[in-house]
């Protein structure tokens, strides 16, 4: 963990690094509640934004190098690619081999249907870590995260979509797909 921390500190600006630490520790707390390996949660949290500070033009180049398929929206808004590129970097530069951790990195921005518990944890921790303060209903989401993580996911996705609609931002169809799936999951409980 210490080596990983130093490596990540080198590639992130100060704010992003603070956020990264917060996500890692929040993920570790959630892992304790949901019986997930705490070290895996820490690693996934530390690595989730390992490609976030890479400029757009280099991110695009890297998708070609790694043979990553880009959706139309990712071509228009390249920073969305930091999740997919991050998963590849985690493998190549941070020697991460755990597929669950790599998937948690890859899907941390949009989520996906049928996420593993680790994927859910990183997705939720990214949104509600203690340094986040701008999103609506964070107090409710922080409680739900520890009591009903699927309901927290629904609330996060609704918040993200309403924020994007308000500011006229483009919506990644994967976000909508994840929302519909977890609305279904929550309604069956
Ligand atoms: Fe991210
Ligand atoms: Fe993040």
PDB file of C-alpha atoms and ligand atoms in Angstrom:
ATOM      1  CA  UNK A   1       0.000   0.000   0.000  1.00  0.00           C
ATOM      2  CA  UNK A   2       2.787   2.423   0.872  1.00  0.00           C
ATOM      3  CA  UNK A   3       4.536   1.961  -2.476  1.00  0.00           C
ATOM      4  CA  UNK A   4       1.227   2.302  -4.309  1.00  0.00           C
ATOM      5  CA  UNK A   5       0.457   5.493  -2.374  1.00  0.00           C
ATOM      6  CA  UNK A   6       3.764   7.068  -3.340  1.00  0.00           C
ATOM      7  CA  UNK A   7       3.338   6.103  -6.991  1.00  0.00           C
ATOM      8  CA  UNK A   8      -0.172   7.571  -7.147  1.00  0.00           C
ATOM      9  CA  UNK A   9       0.958  10.739  -5.360  1.00  0.00           C
ATOM     10  CA  UNK A  10       3.492  11.234  -8.156  1.00  0.00           C
ATOM     11  CA  UNK A  11       0.894  11.145 -10.943  1.00  0.00           C
ATOM     12  CA  UNK A  12      -1.933  13.137  -9.354  1.00  0.00           C
ATOM     13  CA  UNK A  13      -2.338  16.777  -8.370  1.00  0.00           C
ATOM     14  CA  UNK A  14      -2.821  17.492  -4.657  1.00  0.00           C
ATOM     15  CA  UNK A  15      -6.653  17.649  -4.736  1.00  0.00           C
ATOM     16  CA  UNK A  16      -7.001  14.470  -6.762  1.00  0.00           C
ATOM     17  CA  UNK A  17      -4.623  12.686  -4.405  1.00  0.00           C
ATOM     18  CA  UNK A  18      -6.642  13.758  -1.349  1.00  0.00           C
ATOM     19  CA  UNK A  19      -9.809  12.521  -3.101  1.00  0.00           C
ATOM     20  CA  UNK A  20      -8.067   9.232  -3.921  1.00  0.00           C
ATOM     21  CA  UNK A  21      -7.089   8.637  -0.294  1.00  0.00           C
ATOM     22  CA  UNK A  22     -10.626   9.485   0.797  1.00  0.00           C
ATOM     23  CA  UNK A  23     -12.125   7.035  -1.706  1.00  0.00           C
ATOM     24  CA  UNK A  24      -9.713   4.298  -0.576  1.00  0.00           C
ATOM     25  CA  UNK A  25     -10.563   4.728   3.124  1.00  0.00           C
ATOM     26  CA  UNK A  26     -14.306   5.100   2.474  1.00  0.00           C
ATOM     27  CA  UNK A  27     -14.199   1.948   0.338  1.00  0.00           C
ATOM     28  CA  UNK A  28     -12.366   0.121   3.144  1.00  0.00           C
ATOM     29  CA  UNK A  29     -15.115   1.084   5.628  1.00  0.00           C
ATOM     30  CA  UNK A  30     -17.836  -0.115   3.249  1.00  0.00           C
ATOM     31  CA  UNK A  31     -15.889  -3.329   2.655  1.00  0.00           C
ATOM     32  CA  UNK A  32     -16.076  -4.026   6.377  1.00  0.00           C
ATOM     33  CA  UNK A  33     -19.868  -3.762   6.273  1.00  0.00           C
ATOM     34  CA  UNK A  34     -20.351  -5.847   3.117  1.00  0.00           C
ATOM     35  CA  UNK A  35     -17.781  -8.588   3.807  1.00  0.00           C
ATOM     36  CA  UNK A  36     -15.371  -7.613   1.063  1.00  0.00           C
ATOM     37  CA  UNK A  37     -11.588  -7.925   1.500  1.00  0.00           C
ATOM     38  CA  UNK A  38     -10.471  -4.575   2.976  1.00  0.00           C
ATOM     39  CA  UNK A  39      -7.107  -4.658   1.202  1.00  0.00           C
ATOM     40  CA  UNK A  40      -8.819  -5.143  -2.138  1.00  0.00           C
ATOM     41  CA  UNK A  41     -11.068  -2.165  -1.417  1.00  0.00           C
ATOM     42  CA  UNK A  42      -8.050  -0.045  -0.468  1.00  0.00           C
ATOM     43  CA  UNK A  43      -6.180  -0.979  -3.653  1.00  0.00           C
ATOM     44  CA  UNK A  44      -9.208  -0.394  -5.865  1.00  0.00           C
ATOM     45  CA  UNK A  45      -9.802   2.982  -4.223  1.00  0.00           C
ATOM     46  CA  UNK A  46      -6.151   4.004  -4.584  1.00  0.00           C
ATOM     47  CA  UNK A  47      -6.118   3.015  -8.254  1.00  0.00           C
ATOM     48  CA  UNK A  48      -9.581   4.142  -9.403  1.00  0.00           C
ATOM     49  CA  UNK A  49      -8.430   7.555 -10.697  1.00  0.00           C
ATOM     50  CA  UNK A  50      -4.880   6.574 -11.693  1.00  0.00           C
ATOM     51  CA  UNK A  51      -5.565   7.931 -15.195  1.00  0.00           C
ATOM     52  CA  UNK A  52      -7.557  10.992 -14.135  1.00  0.00           C
ATOM     53  CA  UNK A  53      -4.701  13.491 -14.417  1.00  0.00           C
ATOM     54  CA  UNK A  54      -3.740  12.444 -17.950  1.00  0.00           C
ATOM     55  CA  UNK A  55      -4.530  15.125 -20.567  1.00  0.00           C
ATOM     56  CA  UNK A  56      -7.350  14.379 -23.054  1.00  0.00           C
ATOM     57  CA  UNK A  57      -5.111  14.040 -26.124  1.00  0.00           C
ATOM     58  CA  UNK A  58      -2.899  11.490 -24.375  1.00  0.00           C
ATOM     59  CA  UNK A  59      -5.937   9.596 -23.063  1.00  0.00           C
ATOM     60  CA  UNK A  60      -7.175   9.261 -26.640  1.00  0.00           C
ATOM     61  CA  UNK A  61      -3.747   8.052 -27.796  1.00  0.00           C
ATOM     62  CA  UNK A  62      -3.687   5.494 -24.991  1.00  0.00           C
ATOM     63  CA  UNK A  63      -7.077   4.076 -25.986  1.00  0.00           C
ATOM     64  CA  UNK A  64      -5.562   3.341 -29.386  1.00  0.00           C
ATOM     65  CA  UNK A  65      -2.462   1.774 -27.843  1.00  0.00           C
ATOM     66  CA  UNK A  66      -4.517  -0.410 -25.533  1.00  0.00           C
ATOM     67  CA  UNK A  67      -7.096  -1.202 -28.204  1.00  0.00           C
ATOM     68  CA  UNK A  68      -9.902   0.164 -26.055  1.00  0.00           C
ATOM     69  CA  UNK A  69     -13.198   0.691 -27.843  1.00  0.00           C
ATOM     70  CA  UNK A  70     -14.523   4.240 -27.485  1.00  0.00           C
ATOM     71  CA  UNK A  71     -18.209   5.109 -27.540  1.00  0.00           C
ATOM     72  CA  UNK A  72     -19.345   8.268 -29.360  1.00  0.00           C
ATOM     73  CA  UNK A  73     -19.789  10.143 -26.119  1.00  0.00           C
ATOM     74  CA  UNK A  74     -16.286   9.151 -24.991  1.00  0.00           C
ATOM     75  CA  UNK A  75     -14.867  10.529 -28.222  1.00  0.00           C
ATOM     76  CA  UNK A  76     -16.636  13.830 -27.544  1.00  0.00           C
ATOM     77  CA  UNK A  77     -15.806  13.952 -23.827  1.00  0.00           C
ATOM     78  CA  UNK A  78     -12.428  12.183 -23.536  1.00  0.00           C
ATOM     79  CA  UNK A  79     -12.028  12.532 -19.772  1.00  0.00           C
ATOM     80  CA  UNK A  80     -14.740   9.854 -19.488  1.00  0.00           C
ATOM     81  CA  UNK A  81     -12.049   7.496 -20.777  1.00  0.00           C
ATOM     82  CA  UNK A  82     -10.021   7.764 -17.578  1.00  0.00           C
ATOM     83  CA  UNK A  83     -11.910   4.783 -16.153  1.00  0.00           C
ATOM     84  CA  UNK A  84     -11.189   2.402 -19.048  1.00  0.00           C
ATOM     85  CA  UNK A  85      -7.615   3.632 -19.484  1.00  0.00           C
ATOM     86  CA  UNK A  86      -7.154   3.500 -15.713  1.00  0.00           C
ATOM     87  CA  UNK A  87      -7.988  -0.205 -15.668  1.00  0.00           C
ATOM     88  CA  UNK A  88      -5.320  -0.869 -18.316  1.00  0.00           C
ATOM     89  CA  UNK A  89      -2.756   1.287 -16.517  1.00  0.00           C
ATOM     90  CA  UNK A  90      -3.497  -0.474 -13.247  1.00  0.00           C
ATOM     91  CA  UNK A  91      -2.579  -3.730 -14.967  1.00  0.00           C
ATOM     92  CA  UNK A  92       0.510  -2.497 -16.780  1.00  0.00           C
ATOM     93  CA  UNK A  93       2.047   0.077 -14.485  1.00  0.00           C
ATOM     94  CA  UNK A  94       0.753  -0.925 -11.067  1.00  0.00           C
ATOM     95  CA  UNK A  95       0.816  -4.687 -11.712  1.00  0.00           C
ATOM     96  CA  UNK A  96      -2.747  -5.192 -10.562  1.00  0.00           C
ATOM     97  CA  UNK A  97      -3.945  -8.652 -11.562  1.00  0.00           C
ATOM     98  CA  UNK A  98      -7.198  -8.938  -9.615  1.00  0.00           C
ATOM     99  CA  UNK A  99     -10.002  -8.832 -12.188  1.00  0.00           C
ATOM    100  CA  UNK A 100     -12.535  -7.568  -9.634  1.00  0.00           C
ATOM    101  CA  UNK A 101     -10.290  -4.590  -8.811  1.00  0.00           C
ATOM    102  CA  UNK A 102      -9.718  -3.912 -12.520  1.00  0.00           C
ATOM    103  CA  UNK A 103     -13.471  -3.968 -13.146  1.00  0.00           C
ATOM    104  CA  UNK A 104     -14.088  -1.657 -10.178  1.00  0.00           C
ATOM    105  CA  UNK A 105     -11.711   0.850 -11.823  1.00  0.00           C
ATOM    106  CA  UNK A 106     -13.188   0.366 -15.279  1.00  0.00           C
ATOM    107  CA  UNK A 107     -16.803   0.924 -14.215  1.00  0.00           C
ATOM    108  CA  UNK A 108     -16.365   3.512 -11.476  1.00  0.00           C
ATOM    109  CA  UNK A 109     -17.869   6.390 -13.486  1.00  0.00           C
ATOM    110  CA  UNK A 110     -21.009   4.885 -15.001  1.00  0.00           C
ATOM    111  CA  UNK A 111     -21.452   1.719 -12.992  1.00  0.00           C
ATOM    112  CA  UNK A 112     -22.978  -1.218 -14.847  1.00  0.00           C
ATOM    113  CA  UNK A 113     -25.762  -3.731 -14.299  1.00  0.00           C
ATOM    114  CA  UNK A 114     -24.847  -6.664 -12.041  1.00  0.00           C
ATOM    115  CA  UNK A 115     -21.844  -5.015 -10.407  1.00  0.00           C
ATOM    116  CA  UNK A 116     -19.832  -7.084  -7.947  1.00  0.00           C
ATOM    117  CA  UNK A 117     -19.902  -5.828  -4.352  1.00  0.00           C
ATOM    118  CA  UNK A 118     -16.399  -4.355  -4.780  1.00  0.00           C
ATOM    119  CA  UNK A 119     -17.516  -2.504  -7.922  1.00  0.00           C
ATOM    120  CA  UNK A 120     -20.525  -1.101  -6.049  1.00  0.00           C
ATOM    121  CA  UNK A 121     -18.326  -0.039  -3.147  1.00  0.00           C
ATOM    122  CA  UNK A 122     -15.869   1.897  -5.323  1.00  0.00           C
ATOM    123  CA  UNK A 123     -18.697   3.477  -7.323  1.00  0.00           C
ATOM    124  CA  UNK A 124     -20.425   4.669  -4.159  1.00  0.00           C
ATOM    125  CA  UNK A 125     -17.236   5.684  -2.316  1.00  0.00           C
ATOM    126  CA  UNK A 126     -16.191   7.833  -5.284  1.00  0.00           C
ATOM    127  CA  UNK A 127     -19.407   9.840  -4.989  1.00  0.00           C
ATOM    128  CA  UNK A 128     -19.744  10.189  -1.256  1.00  0.00           C
ATOM    129  CA  UNK A 129     -16.211  10.265   0.212  1.00  0.00           C
ATOM    130  CA  UNK A 130     -16.003  12.895   2.970  1.00  0.00           C
ATOM    131  CA  UNK A 131     -14.316  15.564   0.830  1.00  0.00           C
ATOM    132  CA  UNK A 132     -17.236  15.654  -1.616  1.00  0.00           C
ATOM    133  CA  UNK A 133     -19.655  18.423  -0.712  1.00  0.00           C
ATOM    134  CA  UNK A 134     -21.438  19.637  -3.817  1.00  0.00           C
ATOM    135  CA  UNK A 135     -23.896  16.885  -4.741  1.00  0.00           C
ATOM    136  CA  UNK A 136     -27.481  16.922  -3.498  1.00  0.00           C
ATOM    137  CA  UNK A 137     -28.666  14.547  -0.758  1.00  0.00           C
ATOM    138  CA  UNK A 138     -25.160  13.521   0.281  1.00  0.00           C
ATOM    139  CA  UNK A 139     -26.289  13.042   3.882  1.00  0.00           C
ATOM    140  CA  UNK A 140     -28.976  10.571   2.793  1.00  0.00           C
ATOM    141  CA  UNK A 141     -26.612   8.797   0.380  1.00  0.00           C
ATOM    142  CA  UNK A 142     -23.930   8.431   3.080  1.00  0.00           C
ATOM    143  CA  UNK A 143     -26.404   6.685   5.383  1.00  0.00           C
ATOM    144  CA  UNK A 144     -27.861   4.520   2.617  1.00  0.00           C
ATOM    145  CA  UNK A 145     -24.374   3.450   1.499  1.00  0.00           C
ATOM    146  CA  UNK A 146     -23.895   1.587   4.764  1.00  0.00           C
ATOM    147  CA  UNK A 147     -27.435   0.204   5.029  1.00  0.00           C
ATOM    148  CA  UNK A 148     -28.710  -0.433   1.489  1.00  0.00           C
ATOM    149  CA  UNK A 149     -25.984   0.011  -1.120  1.00  0.00           C
ATOM    150  CA  UNK A 150     -28.310  -0.674  -4.088  1.00  0.00           C
ATOM    151  CA  UNK A 151     -30.615   2.140  -2.967  1.00  0.00           C
ATOM    152  CA  UNK A 152     -27.552   4.386  -2.592  1.00  0.00           C
ATOM    153  CA  UNK A 153     -26.589   3.553  -6.195  1.00  0.00           C
ATOM    154  CA  UNK A 154     -30.068   4.541  -7.431  1.00  0.00           C
ATOM    155  CA  UNK A 155     -29.903   7.845  -5.551  1.00  0.00           C
ATOM    156  CA  UNK A 156     -26.404   8.583  -6.877  1.00  0.00           C
ATOM    157  CA  UNK A 157     -27.395   7.873 -10.479  1.00  0.00           C
ATOM    158  CA  UNK A 158     -30.557   9.990 -10.182  1.00  0.00           C
ATOM    159  CA  UNK A 159     -28.422  12.803  -8.745  1.00  0.00           C
ATOM    160  CA  UNK A 160     -25.847  12.504 -11.529  1.00  0.00           C
ATOM    161  CA  UNK A 161     -28.494  12.493 -14.251  1.00  0.00           C
ATOM    162  CA  UNK A 162     -30.401  15.444 -12.841  1.00  0.00           C
ATOM    163  CA  UNK A 163     -27.142  17.418 -12.468  1.00  0.00           C
ATOM    164  CA  UNK A 164     -26.170  16.685 -16.070  1.00  0.00           C
ATOM    165  CA  UNK A 165     -29.650  17.567 -17.352  1.00  0.00           C
ATOM    166  CA  UNK A 166     -29.637  20.851 -15.452  1.00  0.00           C
ATOM    167  CA  UNK A 167     -26.312  21.947 -16.845  1.00  0.00           C
ATOM    168  CA  UNK A 168     -27.121  20.609 -20.313  1.00  0.00           C
ATOM    169  CA  UNK A 169     -24.299  18.042 -20.182  1.00  0.00           C
ATOM    170  CA  UNK A 170     -24.265  14.901 -22.278  1.00  0.00           C
ATOM    171  CA  UNK A 171     -25.437  11.707 -20.653  1.00  0.00           C
ATOM    172  CA  UNK A 172     -23.576   8.441 -21.125  1.00  0.00           C
ATOM    173  CA  UNK A 173     -26.184   5.777 -22.031  1.00  0.00           C
ATOM    174  CA  UNK A 174     -24.393   3.350 -19.684  1.00  0.00           C
ATOM    175  CA  UNK A 175     -25.413   5.566 -16.747  1.00  0.00           C
ATOM    176  CA  UNK A 176     -29.099   5.275 -17.728  1.00  0.00           C
ATOM    177  CA  UNK A 177     -28.725   1.530 -18.197  1.00  0.00           C
ATOM    178  CA  UNK A 178     -27.186   1.131 -14.741  1.00  0.00           C
ATOM    179  CA  UNK A 179     -29.984   3.241 -13.210  1.00  0.00           C
ATOM    180  CA  UNK A 180     -32.763   1.160 -14.792  1.00  0.00           C
ATOM    181  CA  UNK A 181     -31.120  -2.044 -13.593  1.00  0.00           C
ATOM    182  CA  UNK A 182     -30.744  -0.874  -9.970  1.00  0.00           C
ATOM    183  CA  UNK A 183     -34.253   0.594  -9.871  1.00  0.00           C
ATOM    184  CA  UNK A 184     -35.366  -2.946 -10.773  1.00  0.00           C
ATOM    185  CA  UNK A 185     -33.162  -4.497  -8.087  1.00  0.00           C
ATOM    186  CA  UNK A 186     -34.404  -2.075  -5.417  1.00  0.00           C
ATOM    187  CA  UNK A 187     -38.069  -2.582  -6.311  1.00  0.00           C
ATOM    188  CA  UNK A 188     -37.743  -6.361  -5.770  1.00  0.00           C
ATOM    189  CA  UNK A 189     -36.462  -5.942  -2.187  1.00  0.00           C
TER     190      UNK A 189
HETATM  191 FE1  LIG B   1     -12.887   8.948 -11.751  1.00  0.00          FE
HETATM  192 FE1  LIG B   2     -12.731   9.567  -8.311  1.00  0.00          FE
END
